[in-house]
Structures are given as C-alpha cells and as structure tokens.
Amino acid sequence: MQYITIINGDGIGPEVMDSAIRIIDELKLPIVWETFESGKNYFENTGLLLQDGLLENIRKNKILLKGPTETPIGGGFKSINVLLRKEFDAYANIRPVKSLAGIKTKYDNIDIVVVRENTEDLYSGIEYMVTKNIAQSVKVITREASEKICRYAFEFARNNGRKKVTVVHKANIMKMTDGLFLDTYRQISKLYPDIAPDEKIVDNMCMQLVVNPNQFDVIVAPNLYGDIISDLCSGLAGGLGLASSANIGDDVKIFEAVHGSAPDIAGMNISNPSALILSSAMMLSEIGYKDESTRIVNAVLKTLENKDFHTRDLGGTADRIKFTNKVISHL
Ligand code: NAI
C-alpha cells in the first residue's frame, strides 16, 4: 500500500485537487490518501501554518501532493512552499514545458525542462531593515547546493535523451554569488561530455526564450531566475493552467502545479485542473506506476484536443467538472 500526503491548499486548490484525486481513484491503485490542512485559510482559522502531524506524515510517506497555498505579499507569514522545500531539502524543482496538440500558441514543438534550485538564493528569507528606509535581502549561493542542482540537471538530460543544458545567471553583475553558481556549472559540465553546455545571462535568456524557444532543451538556474523563467516558459506553451512540477529531494518528493491559488476565480469551478493532474501523473511515474501515469497524460492530451472541453484560461467555456469527466472517460 502506498500512503500519500495531501494538502488541498487555498483558492482553487481544493477544486483542482478533487479532479486529480478522482482521476487517480478511477485507476483503483493501492494508494491511501492522508489529507492535512495548511495555507492562508487554515492560518486565519487556527493561527497555525501547518496542521499538527503534517511534517511527520510527510516524513513517513515521503510523497506529498500539494495544492497551491497563498502567501501574503509584503508582510505576514512566510511562504509555506519555501518552508516545505527547505524542511525536506527538496532541492530540485522540475518544470517540464511542452507544446500540446490542441493548444494553439505562437510557438510549435516546444519541449523544455526547467531545473530550478529550490532551497537558497534570494529565497533564503534573510531580510532585514538596515534603517527605517533601507531594506536588505541576502542572496545565498553555496557550492554544495549549486553542485547538487547542476549534477541533477545533467543526469536528467542524460537519462532522458536530452542534448543540451543551458545555465542561466547574471554573473557579470553578481560576480560572487552567480559567479559561484556559474563556476560550479562549468566544473560539472566537464563530467558530461555527451551533453552540450550553454550559458546565458538571464536578461538575454528571457529575450531568446520569446524569440526562439526551440533552441532550448534543459535549463538549469538558481532559485529566482528559475522561478521567473519557468512561468515564462509555461506561457509559451499554453499558460499556467497546464504547467506541472515536481520538487525532488533525496528522501521526500513534493508534486504540485506551477500556478498559485488563483483567488480571482476561486470557488467558481472554472479552473483548469490539468496542471495538478499532470503533476499527479509525474508523481505516479515516480512511485513506479509508469503505465498509469502515461494513461493519465494521454487522457488529458486527448481531452485538450477537443475545444469543447477547453476551460476559460484556454479560451473555452467548459467548467472544471466537464473537463474532469471527459479526462476520466478517456482513461
Ligand atoms: P496565480 O497562479 O494564482 O494566478 C495567476 C493568473 O492565472 C490568475 O489570473 C489566475 O486566475 C490564473 N490561473 C492560475 N491557475 C489557473 C488554473 N489552474 N486555471 C485557470 N486559471 C488559472 O498567481 P498569483 O495571482 O500571482 O498568486 C495567487 C496566490 O498564489 C499568491 O498568494 C501566491 O503567493 C500563491 N502562489 C502559490 C504557489 C504555490 O503554492 N505553489 C505558486 C504561486 C503562487
């Protein structure tokens, strides 16, 4: 029996989680879901960020399927995502972006995987006021974490038949921090002569991604650039409603959609659940259900081929339930 921890999260979280679970349950796998509360709603109701027992449960199950959790902007509590990724050293954030048949965008044949460092950089949360009018944030880059993520990116490329790993940096300005990341990438790249190395400064990278995304294969980046670039990439291939992700640690793995809690459409049942469904398919593959994972991905792709089942973010009128039922019928 495989036990999996679930956090429904805020906003559209419970809706898209309902879709993902319904679909997996159709496959009648020996999976037990253990649901815990966390997020802004839970915090407002209880004063707690995480339900008691949640961290222990994740440590026991090693697999977490997570809905989006809201983080207050400019003040309030710290990001639950950052907290969980750091707690379980889920150091590699994998965000695949692929053109899908049925989703028309300006670009064809995009097939990029962003590998983002997940535990340090400007997300270390070390911020303070120097004076009333001067705020500082500390950017932390270590050789150890940089080595781990660069190695992960090259191993991923090798194991998945990919040809190139592009590193994104701003080492011309941040000579020490991004310089260390770039230097580490260069050292690691020498161990993988079968994979082409490639370096891009982050501003040029954004321009190149918009002008010619097909030149990219695997992208590795420190936390902040990786976060921004992966959203940019998801926009190239149909938007956040389709973008899945995994946070991989040596012990614990967290699967979640790239998108947030979408408070503007929460409770309306018009969200696109594809991103979390595809993330849950990544999860099934990771725990050994590769065929079942492919069945779900194919059912989503087949559903997306028919415009009658496109949700509003894709320019359609279908609601989440109609979309989910169709995916189930294609399983
Ligand atoms: P967002 O991703 O929630 O929404 C951006 C836009 O995309 C909105 O217009 C929204 O309606 C739309 N959208 C997102 N997901 C969609 C879906 N599945 N179907 C249809 N439309 C969708 O980003 P935003 O507004 O910047 O963040 C809202 C909250 O989410 C914030 O509190 C933020 O901190 C949190 N957040 C949480 C994340 C997580 O838990 N992994 C990731 C990103 C943001």
mmCIF file of C-alpha atoms and ligand atoms in Angstrom:
data_model
loop_
_atom_site.group_PDB
_atom_site.id
_atom_site.type_symbol
_atom_site.label_atom_id
_atom_site.label_comp_id
_atom_site.label_asym_id
_atom_site.label_seq_id
_atom_site.Cartn_x
_atom_site.Cartn_y
_atom_site.Cartn_z
ATOM 1 C CA MET A 1 0.000 0.000 0.000
ATOM 2 C CA GLN A 2 1.345 3.454 -0.897
ATOM 3 C CA TYR A 3 0.444 6.229 1.538
ATOM 4 C CA ILE A 4 0.450 9.761 0.065
ATOM 5 C CA THR A 5 0.095 13.026 1.974
ATOM 6 C CA ILE A 6 -2.251 15.655 0.541
ATOM 7 C CA ILE A 7 -2.571 19.393 1.187
ATOM 8 C CA ASN A 8 -5.590 20.868 -0.609
ATOM 9 C CA GLY A 9 -4.389 24.446 -0.107
ATOM 10 C CA ASP A 10 -6.160 27.745 -0.781
ATOM 11 C CA GLY A 11 -8.326 29.254 -3.536
ATOM 12 C CA ILE A 12 -8.748 26.818 -6.418
ATOM 13 C CA GLY A 13 -6.576 24.254 -4.566
ATOM 14 C CA PRO A 14 -9.428 22.065 -3.259
ATOM 15 C CA GLU A 15 -11.135 22.109 -6.703
ATOM 16 C CA VAL A 16 -8.116 21.040 -8.750
ATOM 17 C CA MET A 17 -7.143 18.501 -6.076
ATOM 18 C CA ASP A 18 -10.634 16.982 -6.305
ATOM 19 C CA SER A 19 -10.089 16.475 -10.059
ATOM 20 C CA ALA A 20 -6.623 14.950 -9.649
ATOM 21 C CA ILE A 21 -7.753 12.521 -6.928
ATOM 22 C CA ARG A 22 -10.930 11.489 -8.767
ATOM 23 C CA ILE A 23 -8.857 10.583 -11.817
ATOM 24 C CA ILE A 24 -6.268 8.560 -9.897
ATOM 25 C CA ASP A 25 -9.002 6.820 -7.895
ATOM 26 C CA GLU A 26 -10.514 5.630 -11.206
ATOM 27 C CA LEU A 27 -7.359 3.542 -11.679
ATOM 28 C CA LYS A 28 -8.027 1.614 -8.454
ATOM 29 C CA LEU A 29 -4.382 1.636 -7.364
ATOM 30 C CA PRO A 30 -3.357 0.581 -3.842
ATOM 31 C CA ILE A 31 -2.999 4.197 -2.711
ATOM 32 C CA VAL A 32 -4.172 5.679 0.596
ATOM 33 C CA TRP A 33 -4.571 9.477 0.738
ATOM 34 C CA GLU A 34 -3.799 11.202 4.045
ATOM 35 C CA THR A 35 -5.140 14.756 3.964
ATOM 36 C CA PHE A 36 -3.743 17.600 6.075
ATOM 37 C CA GLU A 37 -4.564 21.286 6.241
ATOM 38 C CA SER A 38 -2.209 24.175 5.555
ATOM 39 C CA GLY A 39 -2.418 27.577 3.901
ATOM 40 C CA LYS A 40 -3.842 31.026 4.421
ATOM 41 C CA ASN A 41 -7.374 29.829 5.213
ATOM 42 C CA TYR A 42 -6.085 27.366 7.775
ATOM 43 C CA PHE A 43 -3.849 30.047 9.287
ATOM 44 C CA GLU A 44 -6.743 32.506 9.560
ATOM 45 C CA ASN A 45 -8.936 29.876 11.241
ATOM 46 C CA THR A 46 -6.394 28.396 13.621
ATOM 47 C CA GLY A 47 -3.342 30.668 13.868
ATOM 48 C CA LEU A 48 -1.252 27.703 12.667
ATOM 49 C CA LEU A 49 0.605 27.469 9.355
ATOM 50 C CA LEU A 50 0.634 23.683 9.276
ATOM 51 C CA GLN A 51 -1.758 21.172 10.833
ATOM 52 C CA ASP A 52 -0.231 19.203 13.705
ATOM 53 C CA GLY A 53 1.328 15.996 12.454
ATOM 54 C CA LEU A 54 1.739 17.193 8.863
ATOM 55 C CA LEU A 55 5.536 17.270 8.787
ATOM 56 C CA GLU A 56 5.766 13.860 10.487
ATOM 57 C CA ASN A 57 3.267 12.462 7.981
ATOM 58 C CA ILE A 58 5.289 13.753 5.009
ATOM 59 C CA ARG A 59 8.454 12.334 6.570
ATOM 60 C CA LYS A 60 6.707 8.942 6.886
ATOM 61 C CA ASN A 61 5.066 8.870 3.426
ATOM 62 C CA LYS A 62 7.877 10.657 1.536
ATOM 63 C CA ILE A 63 5.394 11.762 -1.137
ATOM 64 C CA LEU A 64 3.290 14.935 -0.924
ATOM 65 C CA LEU A 65 0.682 16.035 -3.480
ATOM 66 C CA LYS A 66 0.134 19.710 -2.789
ATOM 67 C CA GLY A 67 -2.449 22.280 -3.836
ATOM 68 C CA PRO A 68 -1.408 25.945 -4.038
ATOM 69 C CA THR A 69 -1.102 27.852 -0.779
ATOM 70 C CA GLU A 70 -1.489 31.609 -0.568
ATOM 71 C CA THR A 71 1.374 33.731 0.740
ATOM 72 C CA PRO A 72 0.653 37.264 1.979
ATOM 73 C CA ILE A 73 2.503 39.905 -0.067
ATOM 74 C CA GLY A 74 4.842 42.353 1.651
ATOM 75 C CA GLY A 75 4.260 41.064 5.190
ATOM 76 C CA GLY A 76 2.539 38.314 7.189
ATOM 77 C CA PHE A 77 3.666 34.706 7.399
ATOM 78 C CA LYS A 78 6.435 33.195 5.273
ATOM 79 C CA SER A 79 5.776 31.029 2.220
ATOM 80 C CA ILE A 80 4.648 27.502 3.118
ATOM 81 C CA ASN A 81 6.185 26.273 -0.143
ATOM 82 C CA VAL A 82 9.593 27.630 0.757
ATOM 83 C CA LEU A 83 9.200 26.187 4.253
ATOM 84 C CA LEU A 84 8.351 22.682 2.965
ATOM 85 C CA ARG A 85 11.047 22.685 0.277
ATOM 86 C CA LYS A 86 13.673 23.683 2.832
ATOM 87 C CA GLU A 87 12.401 21.361 5.579
ATOM 88 C CA PHE A 88 12.675 18.339 3.273
ATOM 89 C CA ASP A 89 15.611 19.606 1.213
ATOM 90 C CA ALA A 90 13.528 19.214 -1.962
ATOM 91 C CA TYR A 91 16.354 20.876 -3.831
ATOM 92 C CA ALA A 92 15.398 20.277 -7.451
ATOM 93 C CA ASN A 93 12.290 21.886 -8.879
ATOM 94 C CA ILE A 94 11.494 20.225 -12.211
ATOM 95 C CA ARG A 95 9.142 22.074 -14.537
ATOM 96 C CA PRO A 96 8.558 20.471 -17.931
ATOM 97 C CA VAL A 97 7.046 22.670 -20.677
ATOM 98 C CA LYS A 98 5.798 21.045 -23.852
ATOM 99 C CA SER A 99 3.669 22.150 -26.797
ATOM 100 C CA LEU A 100 0.425 20.199 -26.691
ATOM 101 C CA ALA A 101 -1.683 19.123 -29.654
ATOM 102 C CA GLY A 102 -4.948 21.027 -29.342
ATOM 103 C CA ILE A 103 -3.414 24.071 -27.655
ATOM 104 C CA LYS A 104 -2.610 26.753 -30.182
ATOM 105 C CA THR A 105 0.134 29.196 -29.249
ATOM 106 C CA LYS A 106 2.575 31.298 -31.266
ATOM 107 C CA TYR A 107 5.166 28.515 -30.960
ATOM 108 C CA ASP A 108 5.362 24.905 -32.147
ATOM 109 C CA ASN A 109 7.282 21.932 -30.804
ATOM 110 C CA ILE A 110 8.440 23.480 -27.545
ATOM 111 C CA ASP A 111 9.986 20.830 -25.334
ATOM 112 C CA ILE A 112 11.905 22.404 -22.461
ATOM 113 C CA VAL A 113 12.574 21.251 -18.914
ATOM 114 C CA VAL A 114 13.469 23.898 -16.347
ATOM 115 C CA VAL A 115 15.533 22.588 -13.429
ATOM 116 C CA ARG A 116 15.435 25.213 -10.702
ATOM 117 C CA GLU A 117 17.485 25.248 -7.497
ATOM 118 C CA ASN A 118 14.901 25.249 -4.767
ATOM 119 C CA THR A 119 16.495 25.910 -1.395
ATOM 120 C CA GLU A 120 18.628 29.042 -1.410
ATOM 121 C CA ASP A 121 19.423 32.226 -3.435
ATOM 122 C CA LEU A 122 17.173 35.203 -2.638
ATOM 123 C CA TYR A 123 14.540 32.780 -1.292
ATOM 124 C CA SER A 124 16.607 32.105 1.824
ATOM 125 C CA GLY A 125 14.327 34.561 3.620
ATOM 126 C CA ILE A 126 17.178 36.536 5.189
ATOM 127 C CA GLU A 127 15.839 40.075 5.040
ATOM 128 C CA TYR A 128 16.152 42.965 7.432
ATOM 129 C CA MET A 129 15.750 46.713 7.764
ATOM 130 C CA VAL A 130 19.126 48.457 7.989
ATOM 131 C CA THR A 131 17.382 51.707 8.829
ATOM 132 C CA LYS A 132 13.708 52.700 8.600
ATOM 133 C CA ASN A 133 14.283 53.477 4.906
ATOM 134 C CA ILE A 134 16.787 50.852 3.832
ATOM 135 C CA ALA A 135 15.864 47.180 3.435
ATOM 136 C CA GLN A 136 18.346 44.451 2.600
ATOM 137 C CA SER A 137 17.923 40.880 1.383
ATOM 138 C CA VAL A 138 20.731 38.343 1.456
ATOM 139 C CA LYS A 139 21.394 36.217 -1.620
ATOM 140 C CA VAL A 140 22.894 32.914 -0.522
ATOM 141 C CA ILE A 141 24.586 30.630 -3.056
ATOM 142 C CA THR A 142 26.629 27.658 -1.868
ATOM 143 C CA ARG A 143 28.893 25.390 -3.905
ATOM 144 C CA GLU A 144 27.211 22.355 -2.352
ATOM 145 C CA ALA A 145 23.666 23.274 -3.449
ATOM 146 C CA SER A 146 24.892 24.521 -6.846
ATOM 147 C CA GLU A 147 26.742 21.263 -7.441
ATOM 148 C CA LYS A 148 23.696 19.211 -6.482
ATOM 149 C CA ILE A 149 21.364 21.040 -8.860
ATOM 150 C CA CYS A 150 23.816 21.159 -11.778
ATOM 151 C CA ARG A 151 24.514 17.446 -11.391
ATOM 152 C CA TYR A 152 20.755 16.784 -11.256
ATOM 153 C CA ALA A 153 20.244 18.761 -14.496
ATOM 154 C CA PHE A 154 22.985 16.887 -16.367
ATOM 155 C CA GLU A 155 21.855 13.489 -15.032
ATOM 156 C CA PHE A 156 18.286 14.342 -16.012
ATOM 157 C CA ALA A 157 19.475 15.294 -19.510
ATOM 158 C CA ARG A 158 21.472 12.089 -19.899
ATOM 159 C CA ASN A 159 18.688 9.821 -18.574
ATOM 160 C CA ASN A 160 16.056 11.446 -20.764
ATOM 161 C CA GLY A 161 17.927 11.554 -24.067
ATOM 162 C CA ARG A 162 18.388 15.292 -23.993
ATOM 163 C CA LYS A 163 21.274 17.043 -25.691
ATOM 164 C CA LYS A 164 21.939 20.411 -24.052
ATOM 165 C CA VAL A 165 21.909 22.024 -20.587
ATOM 166 C CA THR A 166 21.738 25.834 -20.545
ATOM 167 C CA VAL A 167 22.753 27.621 -17.344
ATOM 168 C CA VAL A 168 21.079 30.955 -16.546
ATOM 169 C CA HIS A 169 22.970 33.550 -14.494
ATOM 170 C CA LYS A 170 23.860 37.202 -14.005
ATOM 171 C CA ALA A 171 27.484 36.615 -13.069
ATOM 172 C CA ASN A 172 28.598 39.724 -14.933
ATOM 173 C CA ILE A 173 26.981 41.775 -12.127
ATOM 174 C CA MET A 174 26.712 39.364 -9.180
ATOM 175 C CA LYS A 175 30.256 38.147 -9.607
ATOM 176 C CA MET A 176 30.487 36.219 -6.343
ATOM 177 C CA THR A 177 27.055 34.598 -5.942
ATOM 178 C CA ASP A 178 26.080 33.953 -9.562
ATOM 179 C CA GLY A 179 29.797 33.633 -10.281
ATOM 180 C CA LEU A 180 29.960 30.673 -7.896
ATOM 181 C CA PHE A 181 26.877 29.078 -9.481
ATOM 182 C CA LEU A 182 28.349 29.516 -12.974
ATOM 183 C CA ASP A 183 31.759 28.239 -11.962
ATOM 184 C CA THR A 184 30.184 25.148 -10.382
ATOM 185 C CA TYR A 185 28.105 24.549 -13.536
ATOM 186 C CA ARG A 186 31.293 24.709 -15.646
ATOM 187 C CA GLN A 187 33.039 22.160 -13.429
ATOM 188 C CA ILE A 188 30.105 19.757 -13.507
ATOM 189 C CA SER A 189 29.547 20.153 -17.252
ATOM 190 C CA LYS A 190 33.042 18.748 -17.878
ATOM 191 C CA LEU A 191 31.859 15.435 -16.378
ATOM 192 C CA TYR A 192 29.175 15.148 -19.081
ATOM 193 C CA PRO A 193 30.955 15.445 -22.448
ATOM 194 C CA ASP A 194 27.912 13.899 -24.178
ATOM 195 C CA ILE A 195 25.718 16.887 -23.194
ATOM 196 C CA ALA A 196 26.330 20.277 -24.847
ATOM 197 C CA PRO A 197 26.986 23.108 -22.368
ATOM 198 C CA ASP A 198 25.420 26.529 -22.915
ATOM 199 C CA GLU A 199 25.476 29.772 -20.866
ATOM 200 C CA LYS A 200 23.019 32.648 -20.970
ATOM 201 C CA ILE A 201 22.780 35.843 -18.947
ATOM 202 C CA VAL A 202 19.247 35.999 -17.539
ATOM 203 C CA ASP A 203 18.037 39.108 -19.403
ATOM 204 C CA ASN A 204 19.230 37.786 -22.761
ATOM 205 C CA MET A 205 17.714 34.416 -21.820
ATOM 206 C CA CYS A 206 14.250 35.961 -21.484
ATOM 207 C CA MET A 207 14.560 37.592 -24.904
ATOM 208 C CA GLN A 208 15.873 34.381 -26.520
ATOM 209 C CA LEU A 209 13.041 32.347 -24.983
ATOM 210 C CA VAL A 210 10.446 34.627 -26.538
ATOM 211 C CA VAL A 211 12.172 34.890 -29.938
ATOM 212 C CA ASN A 212 13.307 31.289 -30.387
ATOM 213 C CA PRO A 213 12.368 28.898 -27.559
ATOM 214 C CA ASN A 214 13.114 25.827 -29.699
ATOM 215 C CA GLN A 215 16.861 26.323 -29.204
ATOM 216 C CA PHE A 216 16.484 25.279 -25.539
ATOM 217 C CA ASP A 217 16.393 21.785 -24.090
ATOM 218 C CA VAL A 218 17.197 21.550 -20.344
ATOM 219 C CA ILE A 219 17.650 24.828 -18.430
ATOM 220 C CA VAL A 220 19.319 24.975 -15.014
ATOM 221 C CA ALA A 221 19.054 28.092 -12.858
ATOM 222 C CA PRO A 222 19.350 29.437 -9.332
ATOM 223 C CA ASN A 223 16.065 29.807 -7.470
ATOM 224 C CA LEU A 224 14.818 33.270 -8.509
ATOM 225 C CA TYR A 225 15.693 33.118 -12.227
ATOM 226 C CA GLY A 226 14.347 29.557 -12.345
ATOM 227 C CA ASP A 227 11.041 30.673 -10.847
ATOM 228 C CA ILE A 228 10.592 33.527 -13.303
ATOM 229 C CA ILE A 229 11.798 31.643 -16.370
ATOM 230 C CA SER A 230 9.595 28.627 -15.732
ATOM 231 C CA ASP A 231 6.482 30.831 -15.608
ATOM 232 C CA LEU A 232 7.659 32.494 -18.817
ATOM 233 C CA CYS A 233 8.112 29.056 -20.412
ATOM 234 C CA SER A 234 4.673 27.886 -19.311
ATOM 235 C CA GLY A 235 3.229 30.980 -21.005
ATOM 236 C CA LEU A 236 4.897 29.962 -24.280
ATOM 237 C CA ALA A 237 3.083 26.631 -24.271
ATOM 238 C CA GLY A 238 -0.449 27.498 -23.179
ATOM 239 C CA GLY A 239 -0.269 29.056 -19.748
ATOM 240 C CA LEU A 240 -0.199 28.265 -16.071
ATOM 241 C CA GLY A 241 -3.295 26.059 -16.212
ATOM 242 C CA LEU A 242 -1.186 23.381 -17.918
ATOM 243 C CA ALA A 243 2.154 23.677 -16.093
ATOM 244 C CA SER A 244 3.133 20.796 -13.804
ATOM 245 C CA SER A 245 6.063 20.458 -11.433
ATOM 246 C CA ALA A 246 7.937 18.224 -9.022
ATOM 247 C CA ASN A 247 10.177 19.187 -6.098
ATOM 248 C CA ILE A 248 12.695 16.414 -5.737
ATOM 249 C CA GLY A 249 14.767 15.702 -2.637
ATOM 250 C CA ASP A 250 16.870 12.661 -1.863
ATOM 251 C CA ASP A 251 14.184 11.487 0.558
ATOM 252 C CA VAL A 252 10.930 13.440 0.117
ATOM 253 C CA LYS A 253 9.251 14.462 -3.164
ATOM 254 C CA ILE A 254 6.594 17.153 -3.473
ATOM 255 C CA PHE A 255 4.331 17.360 -6.532
ATOM 256 C CA GLU A 256 2.326 20.497 -7.285
ATOM 257 C CA ALA A 257 1.054 22.716 -10.094
ATOM 258 C CA VAL A 258 3.223 25.705 -11.005
ATOM 259 C CA HIS A 259 0.244 28.042 -10.616
ATOM 260 C CA GLY A 260 -0.926 29.681 -7.414
ATOM 261 C CA SER A 261 -4.288 29.745 -5.663
ATOM 262 C CA ALA A 262 -5.901 31.947 -8.367
ATOM 263 C CA PRO A 263 -8.091 33.868 -5.884
ATOM 264 C CA ASP A 264 -9.757 35.713 -8.791
ATOM 265 C CA ILE A 265 -11.532 32.509 -9.933
ATOM 266 C CA ALA A 266 -11.676 30.513 -6.695
ATOM 267 C CA GLY A 267 -14.988 28.786 -5.931
ATOM 268 C CA MET A 268 -16.325 29.319 -9.473
ATOM 269 C CA ASN A 269 -15.400 25.851 -10.755
ATOM 270 C CA ILE A 270 -13.902 27.332 -13.916
ATOM 271 C CA SER A 271 -10.277 26.494 -13.065
ATOM 272 C CA ASN A 272 -8.225 24.295 -15.353
ATOM 273 C CA PRO A 273 -7.191 21.262 -13.281
ATOM 274 C CA SER A 274 -4.688 19.998 -15.927
ATOM 275 C CA ALA A 275 -1.601 21.343 -14.152
ATOM 276 C CA LEU A 276 -2.249 19.420 -10.943
ATOM 277 C CA ILE A 277 -3.496 16.352 -12.844
ATOM 278 C CA LEU A 278 -0.238 16.318 -14.853
ATOM 279 C CA SER A 279 1.770 16.855 -11.651
ATOM 280 C CA SER A 280 -0.035 13.886 -10.101
ATOM 281 C CA ALA A 281 0.900 11.858 -13.207
ATOM 282 C CA MET A 282 4.560 12.798 -12.586
ATOM 283 C CA MET A 283 4.038 11.547 -9.032
ATOM 284 C CA LEU A 284 2.632 8.191 -10.191
ATOM 285 C CA SER A 285 5.595 7.712 -12.501
ATOM 286 C CA GLU A 286 7.979 8.493 -9.634
ATOM 287 C CA ILE A 287 6.390 5.879 -7.349
ATOM 288 C CA GLY A 288 6.532 3.191 -10.017
ATOM 289 C CA TYR A 289 3.192 3.477 -11.822
ATOM 290 C CA LYS A 290 4.653 4.500 -15.175
ATOM 291 C CA ASP A 291 1.880 2.986 -17.356
ATOM 292 C CA GLU A 292 -0.842 4.543 -15.226
ATOM 293 C CA SER A 293 0.976 7.882 -15.425
ATOM 294 C CA THR A 294 1.044 7.657 -19.224
ATOM 295 C CA ARG A 295 -2.668 6.776 -19.274
ATOM 296 C CA ILE A 296 -3.485 9.951 -17.374
ATOM 297 C CA VAL A 297 -1.231 12.157 -19.522
ATOM 298 C CA ASN A 298 -2.747 10.722 -22.700
ATOM 299 C CA ALA A 299 -6.289 11.193 -21.368
ATOM 300 C CA VAL A 300 -5.532 14.862 -20.616
ATOM 301 C CA LEU A 301 -3.964 15.362 -24.061
ATOM 302 C CA LYS A 302 -6.950 13.742 -25.776
ATOM 303 C CA THR A 303 -9.350 15.933 -23.803
ATOM 304 C CA LEU A 304 -7.394 19.051 -24.748
ATOM 305 C CA GLU A 305 -7.627 18.140 -28.441
ATOM 306 C CA ASN A 306 -11.346 18.969 -28.335
ATOM 307 C CA LYS A 307 -12.045 22.702 -27.915
ATOM 308 C CA ASP A 308 -15.474 21.933 -26.421
ATOM 309 C CA PHE A 309 -13.621 20.855 -23.286
ATOM 310 C CA HIS A 310 -11.267 23.829 -23.023
ATOM 311 C CA THR A 311 -11.578 25.808 -19.807
ATOM 312 C CA ARG A 312 -11.712 29.605 -19.758
ATOM 313 C CA ASP A 313 -7.950 30.126 -19.439
ATOM 314 C CA LEU A 314 -7.599 28.324 -22.799
ATOM 315 C CA GLY A 315 -10.307 30.458 -24.421
ATOM 316 C CA GLY A 316 -13.086 27.885 -23.928
ATOM 317 C CA THR A 317 -16.269 27.696 -21.857
ATOM 318 C CA ALA A 318 -16.030 24.244 -20.244
ATOM 319 C CA ASP A 319 -16.055 24.128 -16.470
ATOM 320 C CA ARG A 320 -13.717 22.055 -14.322
ATOM 321 C CA ILE A 321 -16.218 19.210 -13.800
ATOM 322 C CA LYS A 322 -16.953 18.830 -17.509
ATOM 323 C CA PHE A 323 -13.216 18.750 -18.221
ATOM 324 C CA THR A 324 -12.508 16.236 -15.448
ATOM 325 C CA ASN A 325 -15.341 13.904 -16.504
ATOM 326 C CA LYS A 326 -14.006 13.897 -20.055
ATOM 327 C CA VAL A 327 -10.485 13.026 -18.876
ATOM 328 C CA ILE A 328 -11.963 10.123 -16.891
ATOM 329 C CA SER A 329 -13.881 8.927 -19.955
ATOM 330 C CA HIS A 330 -10.592 8.865 -21.935
ATOM 331 C CA LEU A 331 -8.716 6.828 -19.325
HETATM 332 P P1 NAI B 1 -1.820 32.505 -9.766
HETATM 333 O O1 NAI B 1 -1.042 31.437 -10.456
HETATM 334 O O2 NAI B 1 -2.661 32.080 -8.636
HETATM 335 O O3 NAI B 1 -2.781 33.223 -10.850
HETATM 336 C C1 NAI B 1 -2.287 33.943 -11.969
HETATM 337 C C2 NAI B 1 -3.385 34.019 -13.041
HETATM 338 O O4 NAI B 1 -3.509 32.735 -13.662
HETATM 339 C C3 NAI B 1 -4.753 34.360 -12.473
HETATM 340 O O5 NAI B 1 -5.431 35.164 -13.399
HETATM 341 C C4 NAI B 1 -5.435 33.018 -12.344
HETATM 342 O O6 NAI B 1 -6.849 33.076 -12.452
HETATM 343 C C5 NAI B 1 -4.829 32.238 -13.488
HETATM 344 N N1 NAI B 1 -4.731 30.809 -13.188
HETATM 345 C C6 NAI B 1 -3.813 30.224 -12.368
HETATM 346 N N2 NAI B 1 -4.049 28.916 -12.298
HETATM 347 C C7 NAI B 1 -5.109 28.649 -13.073
HETATM 348 C C8 NAI B 1 -5.837 27.461 -13.393
HETATM 349 N N3 NAI B 1 -5.485 26.266 -12.896
HETATM 350 N N4 NAI B 1 -6.900 27.563 -14.216
HETATM 351 C C9 NAI B 1 -7.229 28.743 -14.734
HETATM 352 N N5 NAI B 1 -6.602 29.909 -14.475
HETATM 353 C C10 NAI B 1 -5.554 29.847 -13.649
HETATM 354 O O7 NAI B 1 -0.785 33.622 -9.338
HETATM 355 P P2 NAI B 1 -0.959 34.866 -8.351
HETATM 356 O O8 NAI B 1 -2.276 35.508 -8.573
HETATM 357 O O9 NAI B 1 0.267 35.646 -8.539
HETATM 358 O O10 NAI B 1 -0.904 34.228 -6.909
HETATM 359 C C11 NAI B 1 -2.039 33.994 -6.087
HETATM 360 C C12 NAI B 1 -1.582 33.360 -4.771
HETATM 361 O O11 NAI B 1 -0.996 32.077 -5.014
HETATM 362 C C13 NAI B 1 -0.496 34.180 -4.027
HETATM 363 O O12 NAI B 1 -0.826 34.221 -2.670
HETATM 364 C C14 NAI B 1 0.781 33.374 -4.239
HETATM 365 O O13 NAI B 1 1.669 33.516 -3.174
HETATM 366 C C15 NAI B 1 0.237 31.956 -4.317
HETATM 367 N N6 NAI B 1 1.108 31.050 -5.072
HETATM 368 C C16 NAI B 1 1.257 29.792 -4.570
HETATM 369 C C17 NAI B 1 2.008 28.882 -5.246
HETATM 370 C C18 NAI B 1 2.110 27.501 -4.676
HETATM 371 O O14 NAI B 1 1.527 27.217 -3.639
HETATM 372 N N7 NAI B 1 2.861 26.603 -5.298
HETATM 373 C C19 NAI B 1 2.664 29.190 -6.519
HETATM 374 C C20 NAI B 1 2.407 30.531 -6.990
HETATM 375 C C21 NAI B 1 1.658 31.417 -6.282
#
